[in-house]
């Protein structure tokens, strides 16, 4: 699954088109129904920005195109007129380059300040706004488990399931503890760890997993046996070490 860092890489490669008027095509039939060519063709692409796992393309006239890659979406930047087979969702053609979106399951056009305002602060901002994240986490229902809350894009944008699991392990915080039971400095530490792990990945550091997909194996810190269990309304898989991430209502105990 493309995590926040893949979206940030796409945003930086699309910068070659920023400031240019673009020709817009939607070769894929599912994208063609969205009316994007009518509304975007010939407009100037003002900026491209990653916010959490969303790529936001701002066009002149206050139009914002949101692309979320889900499991399979990919952006590619190629030389203008490059040959390709297949039908991409979207082609944005500038003077010398074109950006091509393959399998773009989420593609929606909004007015600036629309739905996107609901996204929380970006974990990969430089620097991230930890105060604002903390404020949103504290405004949330405090009986919600921290492992679930960290994946809520309205509270903090961009933390994927893998990074959530690894950041909680690093800061010795059980995903099952409820927000009310986690002090501010511990939340801040976990957010900071998530930011540094994800930024490291962007900078080319190969991630070493301590709990993610290590179920049944020994914790490298305490020797405990790593567990997993679905968590939250979307049943995302939580991974944790019961030995050094104690507390909360842990399933099966
Ligand atoms: Zn452990």
Coordinates of N, CA and C and ligand atoms in Angstrom, one line a residue:
X1 N 0.8 -1.2 0.0 CA 0.0 0.0 0.0 C 0.9 1.2 0.0
X2 N 0.6 2.2 -0.9 CA 1.4 3.4 -0.8 C 1.2 4.1 0.5
X3 N 2.3 4.3 1.2 CA 2.2 5.1 2.5 C 2.4 6.5 2.2
X4 N 2.4 7.3 3.2 CA 2.5 8.8 3.1 C 3.8 9.1 2.3
X5 N 4.9 8.3 2.5 CA 6.1 8.7 1.9 C 6.0 8.5 0.3
X6 N 5.3 7.6 -0.1 CA 5.1 7.4 -1.6 C 4.4 8.6 -2.2
X7 N 3.5 9.1 -1.4 CA 2.7 10.3 -1.9 C 3.6 11.5 -2.0
X8 N 4.5 11.6 -1.0 CA 5.4 12.8 -1.0 C 6.4 12.6 -2.1
X9 N 6.9 11.4 -2.4 CA 7.7 11.3 -3.6 C 7.0 11.7 -4.9
X10 N 5.8 11.3 -5.0 CA 5.0 11.7 -6.2 C 4.9 13.2 -6.3
X11 N 4.6 13.8 -5.1 CA 4.5 15.3 -5.1 C 5.8 15.9 -5.6
X12 N 6.9 15.4 -5.2 CA 8.1 16.1 -5.6 C 8.4 15.9 -7.0
X13 N 8.1 14.7 -7.6 CA 8.3 14.5 -9.0 C 7.4 15.3 -9.9
X14 N 6.2 15.6 -9.4 CA 5.2 16.4 -10.1 C 5.5 17.9 -10.1
X15 N 6.5 18.3 -9.3 CA 6.8 19.7 -9.3 C 7.3 20.3 -10.6
X16 N 7.8 19.4 -11.5 CA 8.2 19.9 -12.9 C 7.1 20.5 -13.6
X17 N 5.8 20.2 -13.2 CA 4.7 20.8 -14.0 C 4.1 22.1 -13.3
X18 N 4.5 22.3 -12.1 CA 4.0 23.5 -11.3 C 4.2 24.8 -12.1
X19 N 3.2 25.6 -12.2 CA 3.3 26.9 -12.8 C 2.9 26.8 -14.3
X20 N 2.7 25.6 -14.9 CA 2.4 25.5 -16.3 C 1.0 25.3 -16.6
X21 N 0.5 25.8 -17.7 CA -0.8 25.4 -18.2 C -0.7 24.0 -18.7
X22 N -1.7 23.2 -18.3 CA -1.6 21.7 -18.7 C -2.8 21.3 -19.6
X23 N -2.4 20.4 -20.5 CA -3.5 19.7 -21.3 C -3.9 18.5 -20.4
X24 N -5.2 18.3 -20.4 CA -5.7 17.3 -19.5 C -6.4 16.2 -20.3
X25 N -6.1 15.0 -20.1 CA -6.8 13.8 -20.7 C -7.2 12.8 -19.6
X26 N -8.3 12.2 -19.8 CA -8.7 11.1 -18.9 C -9.0 9.8 -19.7
X27 N -8.0 9.1 -20.2 CA -8.2 8.0 -21.1 C -9.1 6.8 -20.5
X28 N -9.0 6.7 -19.2 CA -9.7 5.5 -18.6 C -11.2 5.9 -18.5
X29 N -12.1 5.0 -18.9 CA -13.5 5.3 -18.9 C -14.1 5.7 -17.5
X30 N -13.6 5.2 -16.4 CA -14.1 5.5 -15.1 C -13.7 7.0 -14.7
X31 N -12.5 7.4 -15.3 CA -12.1 8.7 -15.0 C -12.8 9.7 -15.9
X32 N -13.1 9.2 -17.1 CA -13.8 10.1 -18.1 C -15.1 10.7 -17.6
X33 N -15.8 9.9 -16.7 CA -17.1 10.3 -16.3 C -17.0 11.5 -15.3
X34 N -15.9 11.8 -14.9 CA -15.8 12.8 -13.8 C -15.8 14.3 -14.3
X35 N -15.7 14.4 -15.6 CA -15.8 15.8 -16.1 C -14.6 16.7 -15.9
X36 N -13.4 16.0 -15.7 CA -12.2 16.7 -15.3 C -11.7 17.5 -16.5
X37 N -11.8 16.9 -17.7 CA -11.2 17.6 -18.9 C -11.9 18.9 -19.1
X38 N -13.3 18.9 -19.0 CA -14.1 20.2 -19.1 C -13.6 21.2 -18.2
X39 N -13.3 20.8 -17.0 CA -13.1 21.9 -15.9 C -11.6 22.2 -15.8
X40 N -10.7 21.3 -16.2 CA -9.3 21.6 -15.9 C -8.4 21.8 -17.1
X41 N -8.8 21.3 -18.3 CA -8.0 21.4 -19.5 C -7.6 22.9 -19.8
X42 N -6.3 23.2 -19.9 CA -5.8 24.5 -20.2 C -5.6 25.4 -19.0
X43 N -6.0 24.9 -17.9 CA -5.7 25.8 -16.7 C -4.3 25.6 -16.2
X44 N -3.8 26.6 -15.5 CA -2.5 26.6 -14.9 C -2.5 25.7 -13.6
X45 N -1.6 24.8 -13.5 CA -1.4 24.0 -12.3 C -0.5 24.9 -11.4
X46 N -1.1 25.3 -10.3 CA -0.4 26.3 -9.4 C 0.6 25.6 -8.5
X47 N 0.1 24.5 -7.9 CA 1.0 23.8 -6.9 C 0.6 22.3 -6.8
X48 N 1.5 21.5 -6.3 CA 1.3 20.1 -6.0 C 1.8 19.9 -4.6
X49 N 1.0 19.3 -3.8 CA 1.4 19.2 -2.4 C 0.8 17.8 -1.9
X50 N 1.6 17.2 -1.0 CA 1.2 16.0 -0.4 C 0.6 16.4 1.0
X51 N -0.6 15.9 1.3 CA -1.1 16.2 2.6 C -1.6 14.8 3.1
X52 N -0.8 14.3 4.1 CA -1.1 12.9 4.5 C -0.9 12.0 3.3
X53 N -1.9 11.2 3.0 CA -1.8 10.2 1.9 C -2.5 10.8 0.6
X54 N -2.8 12.1 0.7 CA -3.5 12.7 -0.4 C -2.5 13.6 -1.2
X55 N -2.7 13.5 -2.5 CA -1.9 14.5 -3.3 C -2.9 15.5 -3.8
X56 N -2.6 16.8 -3.5 CA -3.5 17.9 -3.8 C -2.9 18.7 -4.9
X57 N -3.6 18.8 -6.0 CA -3.2 19.6 -7.2 C -4.1 20.8 -7.3
X58 N -3.4 22.0 -7.1 CA -4.2 23.2 -7.1 C -4.1 23.9 -8.4
X59 N -5.3 24.2 -9.0 CA -5.3 24.8 -10.3 C -5.8 26.2 -10.2
X60 N -5.5 27.0 -11.2 CA -5.9 28.4 -11.1 C -7.4 28.4 -11.1
X61 N -8.0 29.4 -10.4 CA -9.4 29.5 -10.3 C -9.9 28.8 -9.0
X62 N -9.0 28.4 -8.2 CA -9.4 27.8 -6.9 C -9.9 26.4 -6.9
X63 N -9.5 25.7 -8.0 CA -9.9 24.3 -8.1 C -8.8 23.4 -7.5
X64 N -9.2 22.4 -6.7 CA -8.2 21.5 -6.1 C -8.6 20.1 -6.5
X65 N -7.7 19.4 -7.1 CA -7.9 18.0 -7.5 C -7.2 17.1 -6.4
X66 N -8.0 16.2 -5.8 CA -7.4 15.4 -4.8 C -7.3 14.0 -5.3
X67 N -6.1 13.4 -5.2 CA -5.8 12.1 -5.6 C -5.3 11.3 -4.4
X68 N -6.0 10.2 -4.1 CA -5.6 9.3 -3.1 C -5.3 8.0 -3.8
X69 N -4.1 7.4 -3.4 CA -3.6 6.2 -4.2 C -4.2 4.9 -3.8
X70 N -4.7 4.8 -2.6 CA -5.2 3.6 -2.0 C -4.1 2.5 -2.2
X71 N -4.6 1.3 -2.6 CA -3.6 0.1 -2.7 C -2.8 0.2 -4.0
X72 N -3.4 0.7 -5.1 CA -2.8 0.4 -6.4 C -2.4 1.6 -7.2
X73 N -2.7 2.8 -6.8 CA -2.5 3.9 -7.6 C -1.0 4.3 -7.7
X74 N -0.6 4.8 -8.9 CA 0.8 5.2 -9.1 C 0.8 6.5 -10.0
X75 N 1.6 7.5 -9.6 CA 1.9 8.6 -10.5 C 3.2 8.4 -11.1
X76 N 3.3 8.7 -12.4 CA 4.6 8.6 -13.1 C 4.8 10.0 -13.8
X77 N 6.0 10.4 -13.9 CA 6.3 11.6 -14.7 C 7.2 11.2 -15.8
X78 N 6.8 11.5 -17.1 CA 7.5 11.1 -18.2 C 7.8 12.3 -19.2
X79 N 8.6 12.0 -20.2 CA 8.8 13.1 -21.2 C 7.4 13.3 -21.9
X80 N 7.2 14.5 -22.3 CA 6.0 14.7 -23.1 C 5.9 13.9 -24.3
X81 N 4.8 13.2 -24.6 CA 4.6 12.4 -25.8 C 5.2 11.0 -25.6
X82 N 5.6 10.6 -24.4 CA 6.2 9.3 -24.3 C 5.1 8.2 -24.7
X83 N 5.6 7.1 -25.3 CA 4.6 6.1 -25.7 C 4.2 5.3 -24.5
X84 N 3.0 4.8 -24.5 CA 2.6 4.0 -23.4 C 1.5 3.1 -23.9
X85 N 1.3 1.9 -23.3 CA 0.1 1.1 -23.6 C -0.8 1.1 -22.4
X86 N -2.0 0.9 -22.6 CA -3.0 0.9 -21.5 C -3.6 2.2 -21.3
X87 N -4.6 2.3 -20.5 CA -5.3 3.6 -20.3 C -5.2 4.1 -18.9
X88 N -4.4 5.1 -18.7 CA -4.2 5.7 -17.4 C -5.5 6.5 -17.1
X89 N -5.6 6.8 -15.8 CA -6.8 7.6 -15.4 C -6.7 9.0 -15.8
X90 N -5.5 9.5 -15.7 CA -5.3 11.0 -15.9 C -3.9 11.3 -16.5
X91 N -3.9 12.2 -17.5 CA -2.6 12.6 -18.0 C -2.7 14.2 -17.9
X92 N -1.6 14.7 -17.3 CA -1.5 16.2 -17.3 C -0.2 16.5 -18.1
X93 N -0.4 17.2 -19.2 CA 0.7 17.4 -20.1 C 1.2 18.8 -20.1
X94 N 2.4 19.0 -19.7 CA 3.0 20.3 -19.7 C 3.9 20.6 -20.9
X95 N 4.8 21.5 -20.8 CA 5.6 21.9 -21.9 C 6.6 20.8 -22.3
X96 N 7.2 20.2 -21.3 CA 8.2 19.1 -21.6 C 7.9 17.8 -21.0
X97 N 7.1 17.8 -20.0 CA 6.8 16.6 -19.2 C 5.3 16.3 -19.2
X98 N 5.0 15.1 -18.9 CA 3.6 14.8 -18.6 C 3.5 13.9 -17.4
X99 N 2.6 14.2 -16.5 CA 2.3 13.3 -15.3 C 1.2 12.4 -15.6
X100 N 1.4 11.1 -15.3 CA 0.4 10.1 -15.6 C -0.1 9.4 -14.4
X101 N -1.3 9.3 -14.2 CA -1.9 8.6 -13.0 C -2.5 7.3 -13.5
X102 N -1.9 6.2 -12.9 CA -2.4 4.8 -13.2 C -3.3 4.4 -12.0
X103 N -4.4 3.7 -12.3 CA -5.2 3.1 -11.3 C -5.5 4.1 -10.1
X104 N -6.0 5.3 -10.5 CA -6.3 6.3 -9.5 C -7.7 6.2 -8.9
X105 N -7.9 5.3 -7.9 CA -9.2 5.0 -7.4 C -9.9 6.2 -6.9
X106 N -9.2 7.1 -6.2 CA -9.9 8.3 -5.6 C -9.4 9.5 -6.4
X107 N -10.2 10.2 -7.1 CA -9.9 11.4 -7.8 C -11.1 12.3 -7.8
X108 N -11.0 13.4 -7.0 CA -12.1 14.3 -6.9 C -11.7 15.7 -6.9
X109 N -12.6 16.5 -7.5 CA -12.3 17.9 -7.7 C -13.2 18.7 -6.7
X110 N -12.5 19.6 -6.0 CA -13.2 20.4 -5.0 C -12.8 21.8 -5.1
X111 N -13.6 22.7 -4.6 CA -13.2 24.1 -4.4 C -12.3 24.2 -3.3
X112 N -11.3 25.1 -3.4 CA -10.4 25.3 -2.3 C -11.2 25.5 -1.0
X113 N -10.7 24.9 0.1 CA -11.4 25.1 1.4 C -12.6 24.2 1.6
X114 N -12.8 23.2 0.7 CA -13.9 22.3 0.8 C -13.6 21.2 1.8
X115 N -13.9 20.0 1.4 CA -13.8 18.8 2.3 C -12.4 18.7 2.9
X116 N -11.4 19.2 2.1 CA -10.0 18.9 2.5 C -9.7 19.5 3.9
X117 N -10.4 20.6 4.2 CA -10.2 21.2 5.5 C -10.3 20.2 6.7
X118 N -11.0 19.1 6.4 CA -11.2 18.1 7.5 C -9.9 17.3 7.8
X119 N -9.0 17.4 6.9 CA -7.7 16.6 7.1 C -6.9 17.2 8.3
X120 N -6.4 16.3 9.1 CA -5.5 16.8 10.2 C -4.2 17.2 9.7
X121 N -3.4 17.7 10.6 CA -2.0 18.2 10.3 C -1.2 17.0 9.7
X122 N -0.3 17.3 8.8 CA 0.5 16.3 8.1 C 1.7 15.9 8.9
X123 N 1.8 14.6 9.1 CA 2.9 14.0 9.9 C 4.2 14.3 9.2
X124 N 4.2 14.5 7.9 CA 5.5 14.7 7.1 C 5.7 16.2 6.8
X125 N 5.0 17.1 7.4 CA 5.3 18.5 7.2 C 6.7 18.8 7.8
X126 N 7.3 19.8 7.4 CA 8.7 20.2 7.9 C 8.6 21.6 8.5
X127 N 8.5 21.8 9.8 CA 8.3 20.7 10.8 C 6.8 20.4 10.9
X128 N 6.5 19.2 11.5 CA 5.1 18.9 11.7 C 4.6 19.8 12.9
X129 N 3.3 20.0 12.8 CA 2.6 20.8 13.8 C 2.1 19.9 14.9
X130 N 3.0 19.5 15.8 CA 2.6 18.5 16.9 C 1.5 19.1 17.8
X131 N 1.6 20.5 18.0 CA 0.6 21.1 18.9 C -0.8 20.9 18.4
X132 N -0.9 21.1 17.0 CA -2.2 21.0 16.4 C -2.7 19.6 16.4
X133 N -1.8 18.6 16.2 CA -2.2 17.2 16.3 C -2.7 16.9 17.7
X134 N -2.0 17.3 18.7 CA -2.3 17.1 20.0 C -3.7 17.7 20.4
X135 N -3.9 18.9 19.9 CA -5.2 19.5 20.1 C -6.3 18.7 19.5
X136 N -6.1 18.2 18.3 CA -7.2 17.4 17.7 C -7.4 16.0 18.4
X137 N -6.3 15.4 18.8 CA -6.4 14.2 19.6 C -7.1 14.4 20.9
X138 N -6.9 15.5 21.5 CA -7.6 15.8 22.8 C -9.0 16.2 22.6
X139 N -9.4 16.7 21.4 CA -10.8 17.1 21.1 C -11.6 15.8 20.8
X140 N -10.9 14.7 20.5 CA -11.5 13.5 20.1 C -12.1 12.8 21.4
X141 N -13.0 11.8 21.2 CA -13.5 11.0 22.3 C -12.3 10.4 23.0
X142 N -12.2 10.6 24.3 CA -11.0 10.2 25.0 C -11.0 8.7 25.4
X143 N -12.1 8.0 25.2 CA -12.1 6.6 25.4 C -11.7 5.8 24.2
X144 N -11.4 6.5 23.1 CA -10.9 5.8 21.9 C -9.5 5.3 22.1
X145 N -9.2 4.1 21.6 CA -7.8 3.6 21.8 C -6.8 4.4 20.9
X146 N -5.6 4.5 21.5 CA -4.7 5.4 20.8 C -4.3 4.8 19.4
X147 N -4.2 3.5 19.3 CA -3.8 2.8 18.1 C -4.8 3.1 17.0
X148 N -6.0 3.2 17.3 CA -7.1 3.5 16.4 C -7.1 5.0 16.0
X149 N -6.9 5.8 17.0 CA -7.0 7.3 16.8 C -5.8 7.8 15.9
X150 N -4.7 7.1 16.0 CA -3.5 7.6 15.2 C -3.7 7.4 13.7
X151 N -4.7 6.5 13.3 CA -5.0 6.2 11.9 C -6.1 7.1 11.4
X152 N -6.7 7.9 12.2 CA -7.8 8.8 11.8 C -7.2 10.0 11.1
X153 N -7.5 10.1 9.8 CA -6.9 11.2 9.0 C -7.4 12.6 9.4
X154 N -8.5 12.6 10.1 CA -9.0 13.9 10.6 C -8.2 14.4 11.7
X155 N -7.5 13.5 12.4 CA -6.7 13.9 13.6 C -5.3 14.2 13.3
X156 N -4.7 13.2 12.6 CA -3.3 13.3 12.1 C -3.3 12.7 10.7
X157 N -2.9 13.5 9.7 CA -2.9 13.0 8.3 C -1.6 12.3 8.0
X158 N -1.6 11.1 7.5 CA -0.5 10.5 6.8 C 0.2 9.3 7.5
X159 N -0.2 9.0 8.7 CA 0.4 7.8 9.4 C -0.2 6.6 8.9
X160 N 0.6 5.7 8.2 CA 0.0 4.4 7.8 C 0.1 3.4 8.9
X161 N -0.5 2.3 8.6 CA -0.7 1.2 9.6 C 0.7 0.7 10.1
X162 N 1.6 0.5 9.2 CA 2.9 0.0 9.5 C 3.7 1.0 10.4
X163 N 3.7 2.3 10.0 CA 4.4 3.3 10.8 C 3.8 3.5 12.2
X164 N 2.4 3.4 12.2 CA 1.7 3.5 13.5 C 2.2 2.4 14.4
X165 N 2.3 1.1 14.0 CA 2.7 0.0 14.8 C 4.1 0.2 15.3
X166 N 5.0 0.6 14.4 CA 6.4 0.8 14.7 C 6.6 2.0 15.7
X167 N 5.9 3.0 15.5 CA 6.1 4.2 16.4 C 5.6 3.9 17.8
X168 N 4.5 3.2 17.9 CA 4.0 2.8 19.2 C 5.0 1.9 19.9
X169 N 5.6 1.0 19.2 CA 6.6 0.1 19.8 C 7.8 0.9 20.3
X170 N 8.2 1.8 19.4 CA 9.4 2.5 19.8 C 9.2 3.4 21.1
X171 N 8.0 3.9 21.2 CA 7.7 4.7 22.4 C 7.0 3.9 23.5
X172 N 7.1 2.6 23.4 CA 6.6 1.7 24.5 C 5.2 1.9 24.9
X173 N 4.3 2.2 23.9 CA 2.9 2.6 24.1 C 2.0 1.5 23.6
X174 N 1.1 1.0 24.4 CA 0.2 -0.1 23.9 C -0.8 0.6 23.0
X175 N -1.1 0.0 21.8 CA -2.2 0.5 21.0 C -3.5 0.5 21.6
X176 N -3.7 -0.3 22.7 CA -5.0 -0.5 23.3 C -5.3 0.5 24.4
X177 N -4.3 1.2 24.8 CA -4.6 2.3 25.8 C -5.5 3.3 25.3
X178 N -6.4 3.8 26.1 CA -7.3 4.9 25.6 C -6.6 6.2 25.7
X179 N -7.1 7.2 24.9 CA -6.4 8.5 24.9 C -6.4 9.1 26.3
X180 N -7.5 8.9 27.0 CA -7.5 9.5 28.4 C -6.4 9.0 29.2
X181 N -5.8 7.9 28.9 CA -4.8 7.2 29.7 C -3.4 7.5 29.2
X182 N -3.3 8.3 28.2 CA -2.0 8.6 27.6 C -1.6 10.1 27.8
X183 N -0.6 10.4 28.6 CA -0.2 11.8 28.8 C 0.2 12.5 27.5
X184 N 0.1 13.8 27.6 CA 0.5 14.6 26.4 C 1.9 14.3 25.9
X185 N 2.9 14.2 26.9 CA 4.2 14.1 26.4 C 4.5 12.7 25.7
X186 N 3.7 11.7 26.2 CA 3.8 10.4 25.5 C 3.2 10.4 24.1
X187 N 2.1 11.1 24.0 CA 1.5 11.2 22.6 C 2.4 12.0 21.7
X188 N 3.0 13.0 22.2 CA 3.9 13.8 21.4 C 5.2 13.0 21.0
X189 N 5.7 12.2 22.0 CA 6.8 11.4 21.7 C 6.5 10.4 20.5
X190 N 5.3 9.8 20.6 CA 4.9 8.8 19.6 C 4.8 9.5 18.2
X191 N 4.2 10.7 18.2 CA 4.0 11.4 16.9 C 5.4 11.8 16.4
X192 N 6.3 12.2 17.3 CA 7.6 12.5 16.8 C 8.4 11.3 16.2
X193 N 8.2 10.2 16.9 CA 8.9 9.0 16.4 C 8.3 8.6 15.0
X194 N 7.0 8.7 14.9 CA 6.3 8.4 13.6 C 6.9 9.3 12.5
X195 N 7.0 10.6 12.8 CA 7.5 11.6 11.9 C 9.0 11.2 11.5
X196 N 9.8 10.9 12.5 CA 11.2 10.6 12.2 C 11.4 9.3 11.4
X197 N 10.6 8.3 11.7 CA 10.6 7.0 10.9 C 10.2 7.3 9.5
X198 N 9.2 8.0 9.3 CA 8.7 8.2 7.9 C 9.6 9.1 7.1
X199 N 10.1 10.1 7.8 CA 11.1 11.0 7.1 C 12.3 10.3 6.8
X200 N 12.8 9.4 7.7 CA 13.9 8.5 7.4 C 13.7 7.7 6.1
X201 N 12.5 7.1 6.0 CA 12.2 6.3 4.8 C 12.3 7.2 3.6
X202 N 11.8 8.4 3.7 CA 11.9 9.4 2.5 C 13.3 9.6 2.1
X203 N 14.1 9.7 3.2 CA 15.6 10.0 2.9 C 16.4 8.7 2.6
X204 N 15.7 7.6 2.4 CA 16.3 6.4 1.9 C 16.8 5.4 3.0
X205 N 16.4 5.6 4.2 CA 16.7 4.7 5.3 C 15.9 3.4 5.1
X206 N 16.4 2.2 5.1 CA 15.6 1.0 5.0 C 15.0 0.8 6.4
X207 N 13.7 0.6 6.4 CA 13.0 0.4 7.7 C 13.3 -1.0 8.3
X208 N 13.6 -1.0 9.6 CA 13.7 -2.3 10.3 C 12.4 -2.5 11.1
X209 N 11.7 -3.5 10.8 CA 10.4 -3.7 11.5 C 10.6 -4.4 12.9
X210 N 10.0 -3.9 13.9 CA 10.1 -4.5 15.2 C 8.9 -5.3 15.6
X211 N 7.7 -4.8 15.1 CA 6.5 -5.5 15.4 C 5.6 -5.8 14.1
X212 N 5.7 -4.9 13.2 CA 4.8 -5.0 12.0 C 5.1 -6.4 11.3
X213 N 4.0 -7.2 11.1 CA 4.1 -8.5 10.5 C 5.2 -9.4 11.1
X214 N 5.4 -9.3 12.4 CA 6.3 -10.2 13.1 C 5.6 -11.0 14.2
X215 N 4.3 -11.3 13.9 CA 3.5 -12.0 14.9 C 4.1 -13.3 15.3
X216 N 4.2 -13.6 16.6 CA 4.7 -14.9 17.1 C 6.2 -14.9 17.2
X217 N 6.9 -13.8 16.8 CA 8.3 -13.8 16.9 C 8.7 -13.0 18.2
X218 N 9.9 -13.1 18.6 CA 10.4 -12.5 19.8 C 10.6 -11.0 19.6
X219 N 10.2 -10.2 20.6 CA 10.5 -8.8 20.7 C 12.0 -8.6 20.8
X220 N 12.5 -7.7 20.0 CA 14.0 -7.5 20.0 C 14.4 -6.7 21.3
X221 N 13.4 -6.2 22.0 CA 13.8 -5.4 23.2 C 13.6 -6.2 24.5
X222 N 12.5 -7.0 24.6 CA 12.2 -7.6 25.8 C 12.0 -9.1 25.7
X223 N 12.0 -9.7 24.5 CA 11.9 -11.1 24.3 C 10.4 -11.6 24.3
X224 N 9.5 -10.7 24.6 CA 8.1 -11.0 24.5 C 7.6 -11.5 23.2
X225 N 6.5 -12.1 23.1 CA 6.0 -12.6 21.8 C 5.0 -11.6 21.2
X226 N 5.4 -11.2 19.9 CA 4.6 -10.2 19.2 C 3.2 -10.7 18.9
X227 N 2.2 -9.9 19.1 CA 0.8 -10.2 18.8 C 0.2 -9.3 17.8
X228 N -0.9 -9.8 17.2 CA -1.6 -8.9 16.3 C -3.1 -9.1 16.5
X229 N -3.9 -8.1 16.3 CA -5.4 -8.2 16.4 C -6.0 -7.0 15.7
X230 N -7.1 -7.3 15.0 CA -7.8 -6.1 14.4 C -8.3 -5.1 15.4
X231 N -8.2 -3.8 15.0 CA -8.5 -2.8 15.9 C -9.3 -1.7 15.2
X232 N -10.3 -1.1 15.9 CA -11.0 0.0 15.4 C -12.1 -0.3 14.4
X233 N -12.9 0.7 14.0 CA -14.1 0.4 13.2 C -13.7 -0.1 11.8
X234 N -12.5 0.1 11.3 CA -12.1 -0.4 10.0 C -11.3 -1.7 10.2
X235 N -11.2 -2.2 11.4 CA -10.5 -3.4 11.7 C -9.1 -3.5 11.1
X236 N -8.3 -2.4 11.2 CA -6.9 -2.4 10.8 C -6.1 -3.3 11.8
X237 N -5.2 -4.0 11.3 CA -4.4 -5.0 12.1 C -3.4 -4.2 13.0
X238 N -3.6 -4.4 14.3 CA -2.6 -3.8 15.3 C -1.5 -4.8 15.6
X239 N -0.3 -4.4 15.7 CA 0.8 -5.3 16.1 C 1.5 -4.7 17.3
X240 N 1.8 -5.5 18.3 CA 2.4 -5.0 19.5 C 3.1 -6.1 20.3
X241 N 3.9 -5.7 21.2 CA 4.6 -6.6 22.1 C 3.9 -6.4 23.5
X242 N 3.2 -7.4 24.0 CA 2.6 -7.3 25.3 C 3.6 -7.1 26.5
X243 N 4.8 -7.5 26.2 CA 5.9 -7.4 27.2 C 6.3 -6.0 27.5
X244 N 6.5 -5.2 26.5 CA 6.9 -3.8 26.7 C 6.0 -2.7 26.2
X245 N 4.8 -3.1 25.8 CA 3.7 -2.2 25.5 C 2.5 -2.6 26.3
X246 N 2.6 -2.3 27.6 CA 1.5 -2.8 28.5 C 0.4 -1.8 28.6
X247 N -0.7 -2.4 29.1 CA -1.9 -1.5 29.4 C -2.9 -1.5 28.3
X248 N -4.1 -0.9 28.7 CA -5.2 -0.9 27.8 C -5.9 -2.2 27.9
X249 N -7.1 -2.3 27.2 CA -7.8 -3.5 27.2 C -7.3 -4.4 26.1
X250 N -6.3 -5.2 26.4 CA -5.7 -6.0 25.3 C -6.6 -7.2 25.0
X251 N -6.8 -7.5 23.7 CA -7.8 -8.6 23.4 C -7.2 -9.9 23.9
X252 N -8.1 -10.7 24.4 CA -7.8 -12.1 24.9 C -7.1 -12.1 26.2
X253 N -7.1 -11.0 26.9 CA -6.4 -11.1 28.2 C -7.3 -10.5 29.3
Ligands
LIG1 ZN1 8.8 -6.2 24.0

